[in-house]
PDB file of C-alpha atoms in Angstrom:
ATOM      1  CA  MET U1341       0.154  -0.217   0.056  1.00 46.00           C
ATOM      2  CA  ALA U1342       2.978   2.362   0.757  1.00 49.00           C
ATOM      3  CA  GLY U1343       3.887   2.175  -2.912  1.00 55.00           C
ATOM      4  CA  PHE U1344       0.480   2.847  -4.198  1.00 54.00           C
ATOM      5  CA  LEU U1345       0.392   6.175  -2.070  1.00 69.00           C
ATOM      6  CA  ALA U1346       4.068   7.199  -3.377  1.00 81.00           C
ATOM      7  CA  PHE U1347       2.544   7.008  -6.981  1.00 82.00           C
ATOM      8  CA  LEU U1348      -0.532   8.687  -6.092  1.00 90.00           C
ATOM      9  CA  THR U1349       1.207  11.515  -4.321  1.00 93.00           C
ATOM     10  CA  PRO U1350       2.687  13.298  -7.368  1.00 94.00           C
ATOM     11  CA  ILE U1351      -0.460  13.250  -9.489  1.00 95.00           C
ATOM     12  CA  ARG U1352      -2.394  14.892  -6.366  1.00 95.00           C
ATOM     13  CA  ASP U1353       0.532  17.434  -6.133  1.00 96.00           C
ATOM     14  CA  LEU U1354       0.022  17.897 -10.012  1.00 97.00           C
ATOM     15  CA  PHE U1355      -3.783  18.854  -9.328  1.00 97.00           C
ATOM     16  CA  TYR U1356      -3.947  20.357  -5.549  1.00 96.00           C
ATOM     17  CA  LYS U1357      -0.666  22.021  -5.469  1.00 96.00           C
ATOM     18  CA  GLU U1358       0.021  23.041  -9.085  1.00 97.00           C
ATOM     19  CA  LYS U1359      -3.269  23.692 -10.201  1.00 96.00           C
ATOM     20  CA  ASN U1360      -2.638  21.679 -13.244  1.00 98.00           C
ATOM     21  CA  PRO U1361      -5.358  19.132 -13.614  1.00 97.00           C
ATOM     22  CA  GLU U1362      -4.787  18.064 -17.734  1.00 97.00           C
ATOM     23  CA  ARG U1363      -1.391  17.137 -16.530  1.00 97.00           C
ATOM     24  CA  ALA U1364      -2.825  15.441 -13.335  1.00 97.00           C
ATOM     25  CA  TYR U1365      -5.352  13.521 -15.874  1.00 97.00           C
ATOM     26  CA  GLN U1366      -2.465  12.460 -18.138  1.00 97.00           C
ATOM     27  CA  GLU U1367      -0.264  11.003 -15.241  1.00 96.00           C
ATOM     28  CA  ILE U1368      -3.386   8.877 -13.638  1.00 96.00           C
ATOM     29  CA  GLN U1369      -4.758   7.492 -17.094  1.00 94.00           C
ATOM     30  CA  PRO U1370      -2.431   4.400 -17.033  1.00 92.00           C
ATOM     31  CA  HIS U1371      -3.716   3.591 -13.511  1.00 91.00           C
ATOM     32  CA  LEU U1372      -7.361   3.566 -14.395  1.00 92.00           C
ATOM     33  CA  LYS U1373      -6.773   0.323 -16.252  1.00 89.00           C
ATOM     34  CA  ALA U1374      -4.100  -0.970 -13.810  1.00 87.00           C
ATOM     35  CA  LYS U1375      -4.743  -4.259 -11.747  1.00 89.00           C
ATOM     36  CA  LEU U1376      -5.273  -2.750  -8.281  1.00 86.00           C
ATOM     37  CA  SER U1377      -7.030  -3.638  -4.715  1.00 88.00           C
ATOM     38  CA  THR U1378     -10.274  -2.530  -4.075  1.00 90.00           C
ATOM     39  CA  GLU U1379      -9.115   0.322  -1.842  1.00 90.00           C
ATOM     40  CA  GLU U1380      -6.587   1.729  -4.720  1.00 90.00           C
ATOM     41  CA  ARG U1381      -9.052   1.652  -7.289  1.00 92.00           C
ATOM     42  CA  ARG U1382     -11.527   3.271  -5.035  1.00 94.00           C
ATOM     43  CA  ALA U1383      -8.573   6.154  -4.194  1.00 94.00           C
ATOM     44  CA  VAL U1384      -7.573   6.309  -8.217  1.00 95.00           C
ATOM     45  CA  TYR U1385     -11.180   6.384  -9.554  1.00 96.00           C
ATOM     46  CA  GLU U1386     -12.251   9.295  -6.812  1.00 97.00           C
ATOM     47  CA  LEU U1387      -9.121  11.619  -7.564  1.00 97.00           C
ATOM     48  CA  THR U1388      -9.880  10.941 -11.379  1.00 97.00           C
ATOM     49  CA  GLY U1389     -13.735  12.192 -10.631  1.00 98.00           C
ATOM     50  CA  LEU U1390     -12.284  15.066  -8.999  1.00 98.00           C
ATOM     51  CA  ILE U1391      -9.966  16.272 -11.903  1.00 98.00           C
ATOM     52  CA  LEU U1392     -12.351  15.190 -14.579  1.00 98.00           C
ATOM     53  CA  ARG U1393     -14.836  17.872 -12.663  1.00 97.00           C
ATOM     54  CA  ASP U1394     -12.448  20.532 -12.107  1.00 97.00           C
ATOM     55  CA  MET U1395     -11.963  20.067 -15.893  1.00 97.00           C
ATOM     56  CA  ARG U1396     -15.623  20.479 -16.437  1.00 97.00           C
ATOM     57  CA  ARG U1397     -15.778  17.166 -18.358  1.00 98.00           C
ATOM     58  CA  TYR U1398     -18.852  16.426 -16.100  1.00 98.00           C
ATOM     59  CA  ALA U1399     -20.276  13.195 -18.270  1.00 98.00           C
ATOM     60  CA  ASP U1400     -16.730  11.747 -18.288  1.00 98.00           C
ATOM     61  CA  ALA U1401     -16.576  12.331 -14.181  1.00 98.00           C
ATOM     62  CA  VAL U1402     -20.306  10.572 -14.401  1.00 98.00           C
ATOM     63  CA  LYS U1403     -18.951   7.404 -15.839  1.00 97.00           C
ATOM     64  CA  ILE U1404     -15.916   7.349 -13.470  1.00 98.00           C
ATOM     65  CA  TYR U1405     -18.571   7.521 -10.267  1.00 98.00           C
ATOM     66  CA  GLN U1406     -20.394   5.297 -11.543  1.00 97.00           C
ATOM     67  CA  ALA U1407     -17.576   2.774 -12.011  1.00 96.00           C
ATOM     68  CA  ILE U1408     -17.038   2.708  -8.431  1.00 96.00           C
ATOM     69  CA  ASP U1409     -20.524   2.883  -7.245  1.00 97.00           C
ATOM     70  CA  ASP U1410     -20.771   6.482  -6.093  1.00 97.00           C
ATOM     71  CA  PRO U1411     -24.108   7.655  -6.735  1.00 97.00           C
ATOM     72  CA  TYR U1412     -24.154  10.854  -4.825  1.00 98.00           C
ATOM     73  CA  GLN U1413     -21.066  12.122  -6.977  1.00 98.00           C
ATOM     74  CA  ALA U1414     -22.225  10.877  -9.721  1.00 98.00           C
ATOM     75  CA  GLY U1415     -25.830  12.479  -9.401  1.00 98.00           C
ATOM     76  CA  TYR U1416     -23.597  15.439  -8.580  1.00 98.00           C
ATOM     77  CA  CYS U1417     -22.075  15.863 -11.734  1.00 98.00           C
ATOM     78  CA  GLU U1418     -25.539  15.722 -13.741  1.00 98.00           C
ATOM     79  CA  MET U1419     -26.393  18.392 -11.632  1.00 98.00           C
ATOM     80  CA  LEU U1420     -23.607  20.322 -12.630  1.00 98.00           C
ATOM     81  CA  GLN U1421     -24.837  19.598 -16.307  1.00 97.00           C
ATOM     82  CA  GLY U1422     -28.327  20.613 -15.320  1.00 96.00           C
ATOM     83  CA  ASN U1423     -29.828  16.724 -15.797  1.00 94.00           C
ATOM     84  CA  VAL U1424     -32.839  16.959 -13.340  1.00 90.00           C
ATOM     85  CA  MET U1425     -33.777  13.353 -14.380  1.00 89.00           C
ATOM     86  CA  ALA U1426     -30.232  11.897 -13.831  1.00 95.00           C
ATOM     87  CA  ILE U1427     -30.074  13.836 -10.476  1.00 96.00           C
ATOM     88  CA  ARG U1428     -33.100  12.038  -9.059  1.00 93.00           C
ATOM     89  CA  GLY U1429     -32.055   8.493 -10.501  1.00 94.00           C
ATOM     90  CA  HIS U1430     -28.374   8.673  -8.789  1.00 97.00           C
ATOM     91  CA  TRP U1431     -29.536  10.651  -5.429  1.00 97.00           C
ATOM     92  CA  GLY U1432     -32.355   7.963  -5.124  1.00 95.00           C
ATOM     93  CA  LYS U1433     -29.488   5.438  -4.964  1.00 96.00           C
ATOM     94  CA  ALA U1434     -28.022   7.664  -2.326  1.00 95.00           C
ATOM     95  CA  THR U1435     -30.681   8.337  -0.175  1.00 94.00           C
ATOM     96  CA  GLN U1436     -31.743   4.367   0.182  1.00 94.00           C
ATOM     97  CA  ARG U1437     -28.183   4.135   1.718  1.00 92.00           C
ATOM     98  CA  ARG U1438     -28.157   7.182   3.751  1.00 91.00           C
ATOM     99  CA  GLN U1439     -31.698   8.643   4.614  1.00 89.00           C
ATOM    100  CA  ASN U1440     -30.960  12.027   5.523  1.00 92.00           C
ATOM    101  CA  HIS U1441     -28.015  12.500   2.809  1.00 96.00           C
ATOM    102  CA  TRP U1442     -27.169  15.951   2.028  1.00 97.00           C
ATOM    103  CA  CYS U1443     -28.218  15.341  -1.963  1.00 97.00           C
ATOM    104  CA  LEU U1444     -31.685  15.530  -0.648  1.00 96.00           C
ATOM    105  CA  THR U1445     -31.527  18.734   0.867  1.00 97.00           C
ATOM    106  CA  LEU U1446     -29.420  19.829  -2.091  1.00 98.00           C
ATOM    107  CA  PHE U1447     -31.887  18.688  -4.530  1.00 97.00           C
ATOM    108  CA  GLY U1448     -34.773  20.254  -2.651  1.00 97.00           C
ATOM    109  CA  MET U1449     -32.949  23.788  -2.811  1.00 98.00           C
ATOM    110  CA  ILE U1450     -32.095  23.571  -6.648  1.00 97.00           C
ATOM    111  CA  SER U1451     -35.726  22.545  -7.419  1.00 96.00           C
ATOM    112  CA  ARG U1452     -37.273  24.985  -4.997  1.00 96.00           C
ATOM    113  CA  GLN U1453     -39.036  21.950  -3.638  1.00 95.00           C
ATOM    114  CA  LEU U1454     -37.165  21.483   0.092  1.00 96.00           C
ATOM    115  CA  MET U1455     -38.885  19.476   2.508  1.00 92.00           C
ATOM    116  CA  SER U1456     -36.070  18.299   4.738  1.00 91.00           C
ATOM    117  CA  TYR U1457     -34.060  19.575   7.460  1.00 94.00           C
ATOM    118  CA  PRO U1458     -30.090  19.194   6.736  1.00 97.00           C
ATOM    119  CA  THR U1459     -27.801  19.533   9.715  1.00 97.00           C
ATOM    120  CA  THR U1460     -25.572  22.151  11.252  1.00 98.00           C
ATOM    121  CA  PHE U1461     -22.689  20.283   9.919  1.00 98.00           C
ATOM    122  CA  GLN U1462     -23.880  19.409   6.685  1.00 98.00           C
ATOM    123  CA  VAL U1463     -24.554  23.168   5.934  1.00 98.00           C
ATOM    124  CA  ARG U1464     -20.789  23.880   7.195  1.00 98.00           C
ATOM    125  CA  ASN U1465     -19.443  21.239   4.874  1.00 98.00           C
ATOM    126  CA  HIS U1466     -21.378  21.594   1.801  1.00 98.00           C
ATOM    127  CA  LEU U1467     -23.044  24.827   1.223  1.00 98.00           C
ATOM    128  CA  GLU U1468     -19.919  26.884   0.203  1.00 98.00           C
ATOM    129  CA  SER U1469     -18.298  24.516  -2.152  1.00 98.00           C
ATOM    130  CA  ASP U1470     -22.141  23.927  -3.601  1.00 98.00           C
ATOM    131  CA  ILE U1471     -22.328  27.367  -4.434  1.00 98.00           C
ATOM    132  CA  THR U1472     -18.811  27.612  -5.862  1.00 98.00           C
ATOM    133  CA  ASN U1473     -19.349  24.662  -8.288  1.00 98.00           C
ATOM    134  CA  LEU U1474     -22.910  25.622  -9.671  1.00 98.00           C
ATOM    135  CA  ILE U1475     -21.164  29.214 -10.663  1.00 98.00           C
ATOM    136  CA  ARG U1476     -18.187  27.201 -12.422  1.00 97.00           C
ATOM    137  CA  ALA U1477     -20.372  24.968 -14.014  1.00 98.00           C
ATOM    138  CA  GLY U1478     -22.656  27.899 -15.097  1.00 98.00           C
ATOM    139  CA  GLN U1479     -25.595  26.553 -13.396  1.00 98.00           C
ATOM    140  CA  PHE U1480     -27.045  30.103 -12.514  1.00 98.00           C
ATOM    141  CA  GLU U1481     -30.897  29.006 -12.363  1.00 97.00           C
ATOM    142  CA  TYR U1482     -30.017  26.248  -9.422  1.00 98.00           C
ATOM    143  CA  LEU U1483     -27.689  28.774  -7.824  1.00 98.00           C
ATOM    144  CA  GLU U1484     -30.524  31.382  -7.461  1.00 98.00           C
ATOM    145  CA  ASN U1485     -32.504  28.764  -6.531  1.00 98.00           C
ATOM    146  CA  LEU U1486     -30.429  27.476  -3.564  1.00 98.00           C
ATOM    147  CA  LEU U1487     -29.687  31.162  -2.549  1.00 98.00           C
ATOM    148  CA  THR U1488     -33.364  31.788  -1.903  1.00 98.00           C
ATOM    149  CA  TYR U1489     -33.091  29.222   0.770  1.00 98.00           C
ATOM    150  CA  CYS U1490     -30.106  30.968   3.044  1.00 98.00           C
ATOM    151  CA  ASP U1491     -32.890  32.865   5.592  1.00 97.00           C
ATOM    152  CA  PHE U1492     -33.947  29.194   6.186  1.00 97.00           C
ATOM    153  CA  LEU U1493     -30.688  27.731   6.468  1.00 98.00           C
ATOM    154  CA  VAL U1494     -29.123  30.439   9.038  1.00 98.00           C
ATOM    155  CA  GLN U1495     -31.853  29.182  11.160  1.00 97.00           C
ATOM    156  CA  ILE U1496     -29.913  26.031  11.430  1.00 98.00           C
ATOM    157  CA  ASN U1497     -26.363  27.276  10.740  1.00 98.00           C
ATOM    158  CA  PRO U1498     -26.082  31.005  11.817  1.00 98.00           C
ATOM    159  CA  GLU U1499     -22.869  30.805   9.399  1.00 98.00           C
ATOM    160  CA  THR U1500     -25.013  30.431   6.442  1.00 98.00           C
ATOM    161  CA  TYR U1501     -24.404  33.863   5.306  1.00 98.00           C
ATOM    162  CA  LYS U1502     -20.860  34.038   5.889  1.00 98.00           C
ATOM    163  CA  PHE U1503     -20.309  30.874   3.868  1.00 98.00           C
ATOM    164  CA  ALA U1504     -22.867  32.031   1.111  1.00 98.00           C
ATOM    165  CA  GLY U1505     -20.779  35.434   0.820  1.00 98.00           C
ATOM    166  CA  ARG U1506     -17.424  33.976   1.012  1.00 98.00           C
ATOM    167  CA  SER U1507     -18.476  31.639  -1.874  1.00 98.00           C
ATOM    168  CA  LEU U1508     -19.650  34.383  -4.052  1.00 98.00           C
ATOM    169  CA  LEU U1509     -17.027  36.873  -2.969  1.00 98.00           C
ATOM    170  CA  HIS U1510     -13.923  33.999  -3.944  1.00 98.00           C
ATOM    171  CA  SER U1511     -16.021  33.568  -7.247  1.00 98.00           C
ATOM    172  CA  GLY U1512     -15.772  37.292  -8.186  1.00 97.00           C
ATOM    173  CA  TRP U1513     -19.658  38.223  -7.793  1.00 98.00           C
ATOM    174  CA  LEU U1514     -18.988  41.042  -5.372  1.00 97.00           C
ATOM    175  CA  ASP U1515     -22.294  42.684  -6.066  1.00 96.00           C
ATOM    176  CA  ARG U1516     -23.804  39.372  -4.691  1.00 97.00           C
ATOM    177  CA  ALA U1517     -21.338  38.896  -2.263  1.00 98.00           C
ATOM    178  CA  GLY U1518     -21.871  42.127  -0.096  1.00 98.00           C
ATOM    179  CA  PRO U1519     -25.374  41.547   1.107  1.00 98.00           C
ATOM    180  CA  PHE U1520     -24.587  38.176   2.199  1.00 98.00           C
ATOM    181  CA  LEU U1521     -21.616  39.241   4.158  1.00 98.00           C
ATOM    182  CA  LEU U1522     -23.487  42.161   5.674  1.00 98.00           C
ATOM    183  CA  LYS U1523     -26.354  39.923   6.997  1.00 98.00           C
ATOM    184  CA  GLY U1524     -23.798  37.585   8.172  1.00 98.00           C
ATOM    185  CA  GLN U1525     -22.356  40.824  10.184  1.00 98.00           C
ATOM    186  CA  LYS U1526     -25.535  41.169  11.597  1.00 98.00           C
ATOM    187  CA  THR U1527     -26.154  37.823  12.733  1.00 98.00           C
ATOM    188  CA  LEU U1528     -22.607  37.055  13.933  1.00 97.00           C
ATOM    189  CA  PRO U1529     -21.074  40.256  15.227  1.00 97.00           C
ATOM    190  CA  ASN U1530     -18.591  38.720  17.130  1.00 97.00           C
ATOM    191  CA  ASP U1531     -17.151  36.580  14.135  1.00 98.00           C
ATOM    192  CA  PRO U1532     -13.569  37.750  13.548  1.00 98.00           C
ATOM    193  CA  GLU U1533     -13.861  36.287  10.152  1.00 98.00           C
ATOM    194  CA  ILE U1534     -16.709  37.825   8.612  1.00 98.00           C
ATOM    195  CA  TYR U1535     -15.114  41.491   9.251  1.00 98.00           C
ATOM    196  CA  PHE U1536     -11.719  39.974   7.514  1.00 98.00           C
ATOM    197  CA  HIS U1537     -14.472  39.067   4.595  1.00 98.00           C
ATOM    198  CA  LEU U1538     -15.862  42.146   4.587  1.00 98.00           C
ATOM    199  CA  GLY U1539     -12.402  43.712   4.525  1.00 98.00           C
ATOM    200  CA  GLN U1540     -11.570  41.514   1.600  1.00 98.00           C
ATOM    201  CA  TYR U1541     -15.038  42.691  -0.512  1.00 98.00           C
ATOM    202  CA  SER U1542     -14.005  46.440   0.761  1.00 98.00           C
ATOM    203  CA  SER U1543     -10.763  46.143  -0.759  1.00 97.00           C
ATOM    204  CA  GLN U1544     -11.484  44.576  -3.981  1.00 97.00           C
ATOM    205  CA  ARG U1545     -14.208  47.183  -4.249  1.00 96.00           C
ATOM    206  CA  GLY U1546     -11.516  50.188  -3.846  1.00 95.00           C
ATOM    207  CA  MET U1547     -13.239  51.027  -0.627  1.00 96.00           C
ATOM    208  CA  ILE U1548      -9.633  51.237   1.274  1.00 96.00           C
ATOM    209  CA  GLU U1549     -10.665  52.903   4.667  1.00 97.00           C
ATOM    210  CA  ASP U1550     -13.793  50.650   5.013  1.00 97.00           C
ATOM    211  CA  ALA U1551     -11.441  47.785   4.391  1.00 98.00           C
ATOM    212  CA  ARG U1552      -9.119  49.028   7.393  1.00 97.00           C
ATOM    213  CA  ILE U1553     -11.940  49.785   9.239  1.00 97.00           C
ATOM    214  CA  MET U1554     -13.253  46.063   8.985  1.00 98.00           C
ATOM    215  CA  LEU U1555      -9.467  44.614   9.266  1.00 98.00           C
ATOM    216  CA  HIS U1556      -9.052  46.882  12.566  1.00 98.00           C
ATOM    217  CA  GLN U1557     -12.501  45.263  13.973  1.00 98.00           C
ATOM    218  CA  CYS U1558     -11.342  41.600  12.957  1.00 98.00           C
ATOM    219  CA  LEU U1559      -8.227  42.051  15.021  1.00 98.00           C
ATOM    220  CA  LEU U1560      -9.872  43.587  17.635  1.00 98.00           C
ATOM    221  CA  ILE U1561     -11.610  40.369  18.456  1.00 98.00           C
ATOM    222  CA  SER U1562      -9.310  38.200  17.534  1.00 98.00           C
ATOM    223  CA  PRO U1563      -5.534  39.801  17.844  1.00 97.00           C
ATOM    224  CA  THR U1564      -3.773  37.286  16.252  1.00 96.00           C
ATOM    225  CA  TYR U1565      -5.803  36.643  13.060  1.00 97.00           C
ATOM    226  CA  ASN U1566      -3.151  36.613  10.578  1.00 97.00           C
ATOM    227  CA  PRO U1567      -4.933  36.712   7.369  1.00 97.00           C
ATOM    228  CA  ALA U1568      -5.975  40.375   8.395  1.00 98.00           C
ATOM    229  CA  LYS U1569      -2.998  41.305   9.697  1.00 97.00           C
ATOM    230  CA  GLU U1570      -1.377  40.586   6.135  1.00 97.00           C
ATOM    231  CA  LEU U1571      -4.144  42.347   4.250  1.00 98.00           C
ATOM    232  CA  LEU U1572      -4.168  45.410   6.336  1.00 96.00           C
ATOM    233  CA  ALA U1573      -0.142  45.847   5.829  1.00 96.00           C
ATOM    234  CA  ASP U1574      -1.180  45.197   1.855  1.00 95.00           C
ATOM    235  CA  LEU U1575      -3.285  47.936   1.636  1.00 95.00           C
ATOM    236  CA  PRO U1576      -2.569  51.394   0.188  1.00 91.00           C
ATOM    237  CA  SER U1577      -1.481  54.038   2.763  1.00 81.00           C
ATOM    238  CA  ALA U1578      -3.785  56.901   3.369  1.00 66.00           C
ATOM    239  CA  GLY U1579      -3.830  59.862   1.687  1.00 55.00           C
TER     240      GLY U1579
END
């Protein structure tokens, strides 16, 4: 198994560290047909699926996930293609295996037919990446449907607005990020992280003094918050 991990590490580095999914995909190709143990095969296919998804080759990723019987990820890639009926088929299998699977909530939100209650940890673990992935895939109708449920989700996880605002901010959707971040500040006025993100937002909008105020507030709450210190130091000097 150690040899297997040694072979997989440079491919992971190409993908995660060097941000080169095309090269990573080339390197992993021969191993898709190799004779592997069950654990090795799953690891290879899971990484391949992530690489293909990053390359927006969603249909190919679906086949990869089907090969290792992963209905959640297969359905997720169908969602990123906008294939509603195919989503139902895959995620129906996922919910048979785990009744309160996140996909039940996600499908309810993107279809505006939500009838389930996610857990606090499900919102924390999934919401931000789902927003980012829908933006990257160009599934804007699904995205808007999902965002309408943030007022509901914040009752389950008070960090919801922060998660949504941060994802929108990092995706370059500044106009949409601002209102969510401000709602996050009102919901969690003592959370240093929300002031840091408001500082990022203000900096990217060219509102340097506002950014400085937000970053100082972040550091007032958490004096050791290094990202805020670094951004503050990088802001243009006053005057």
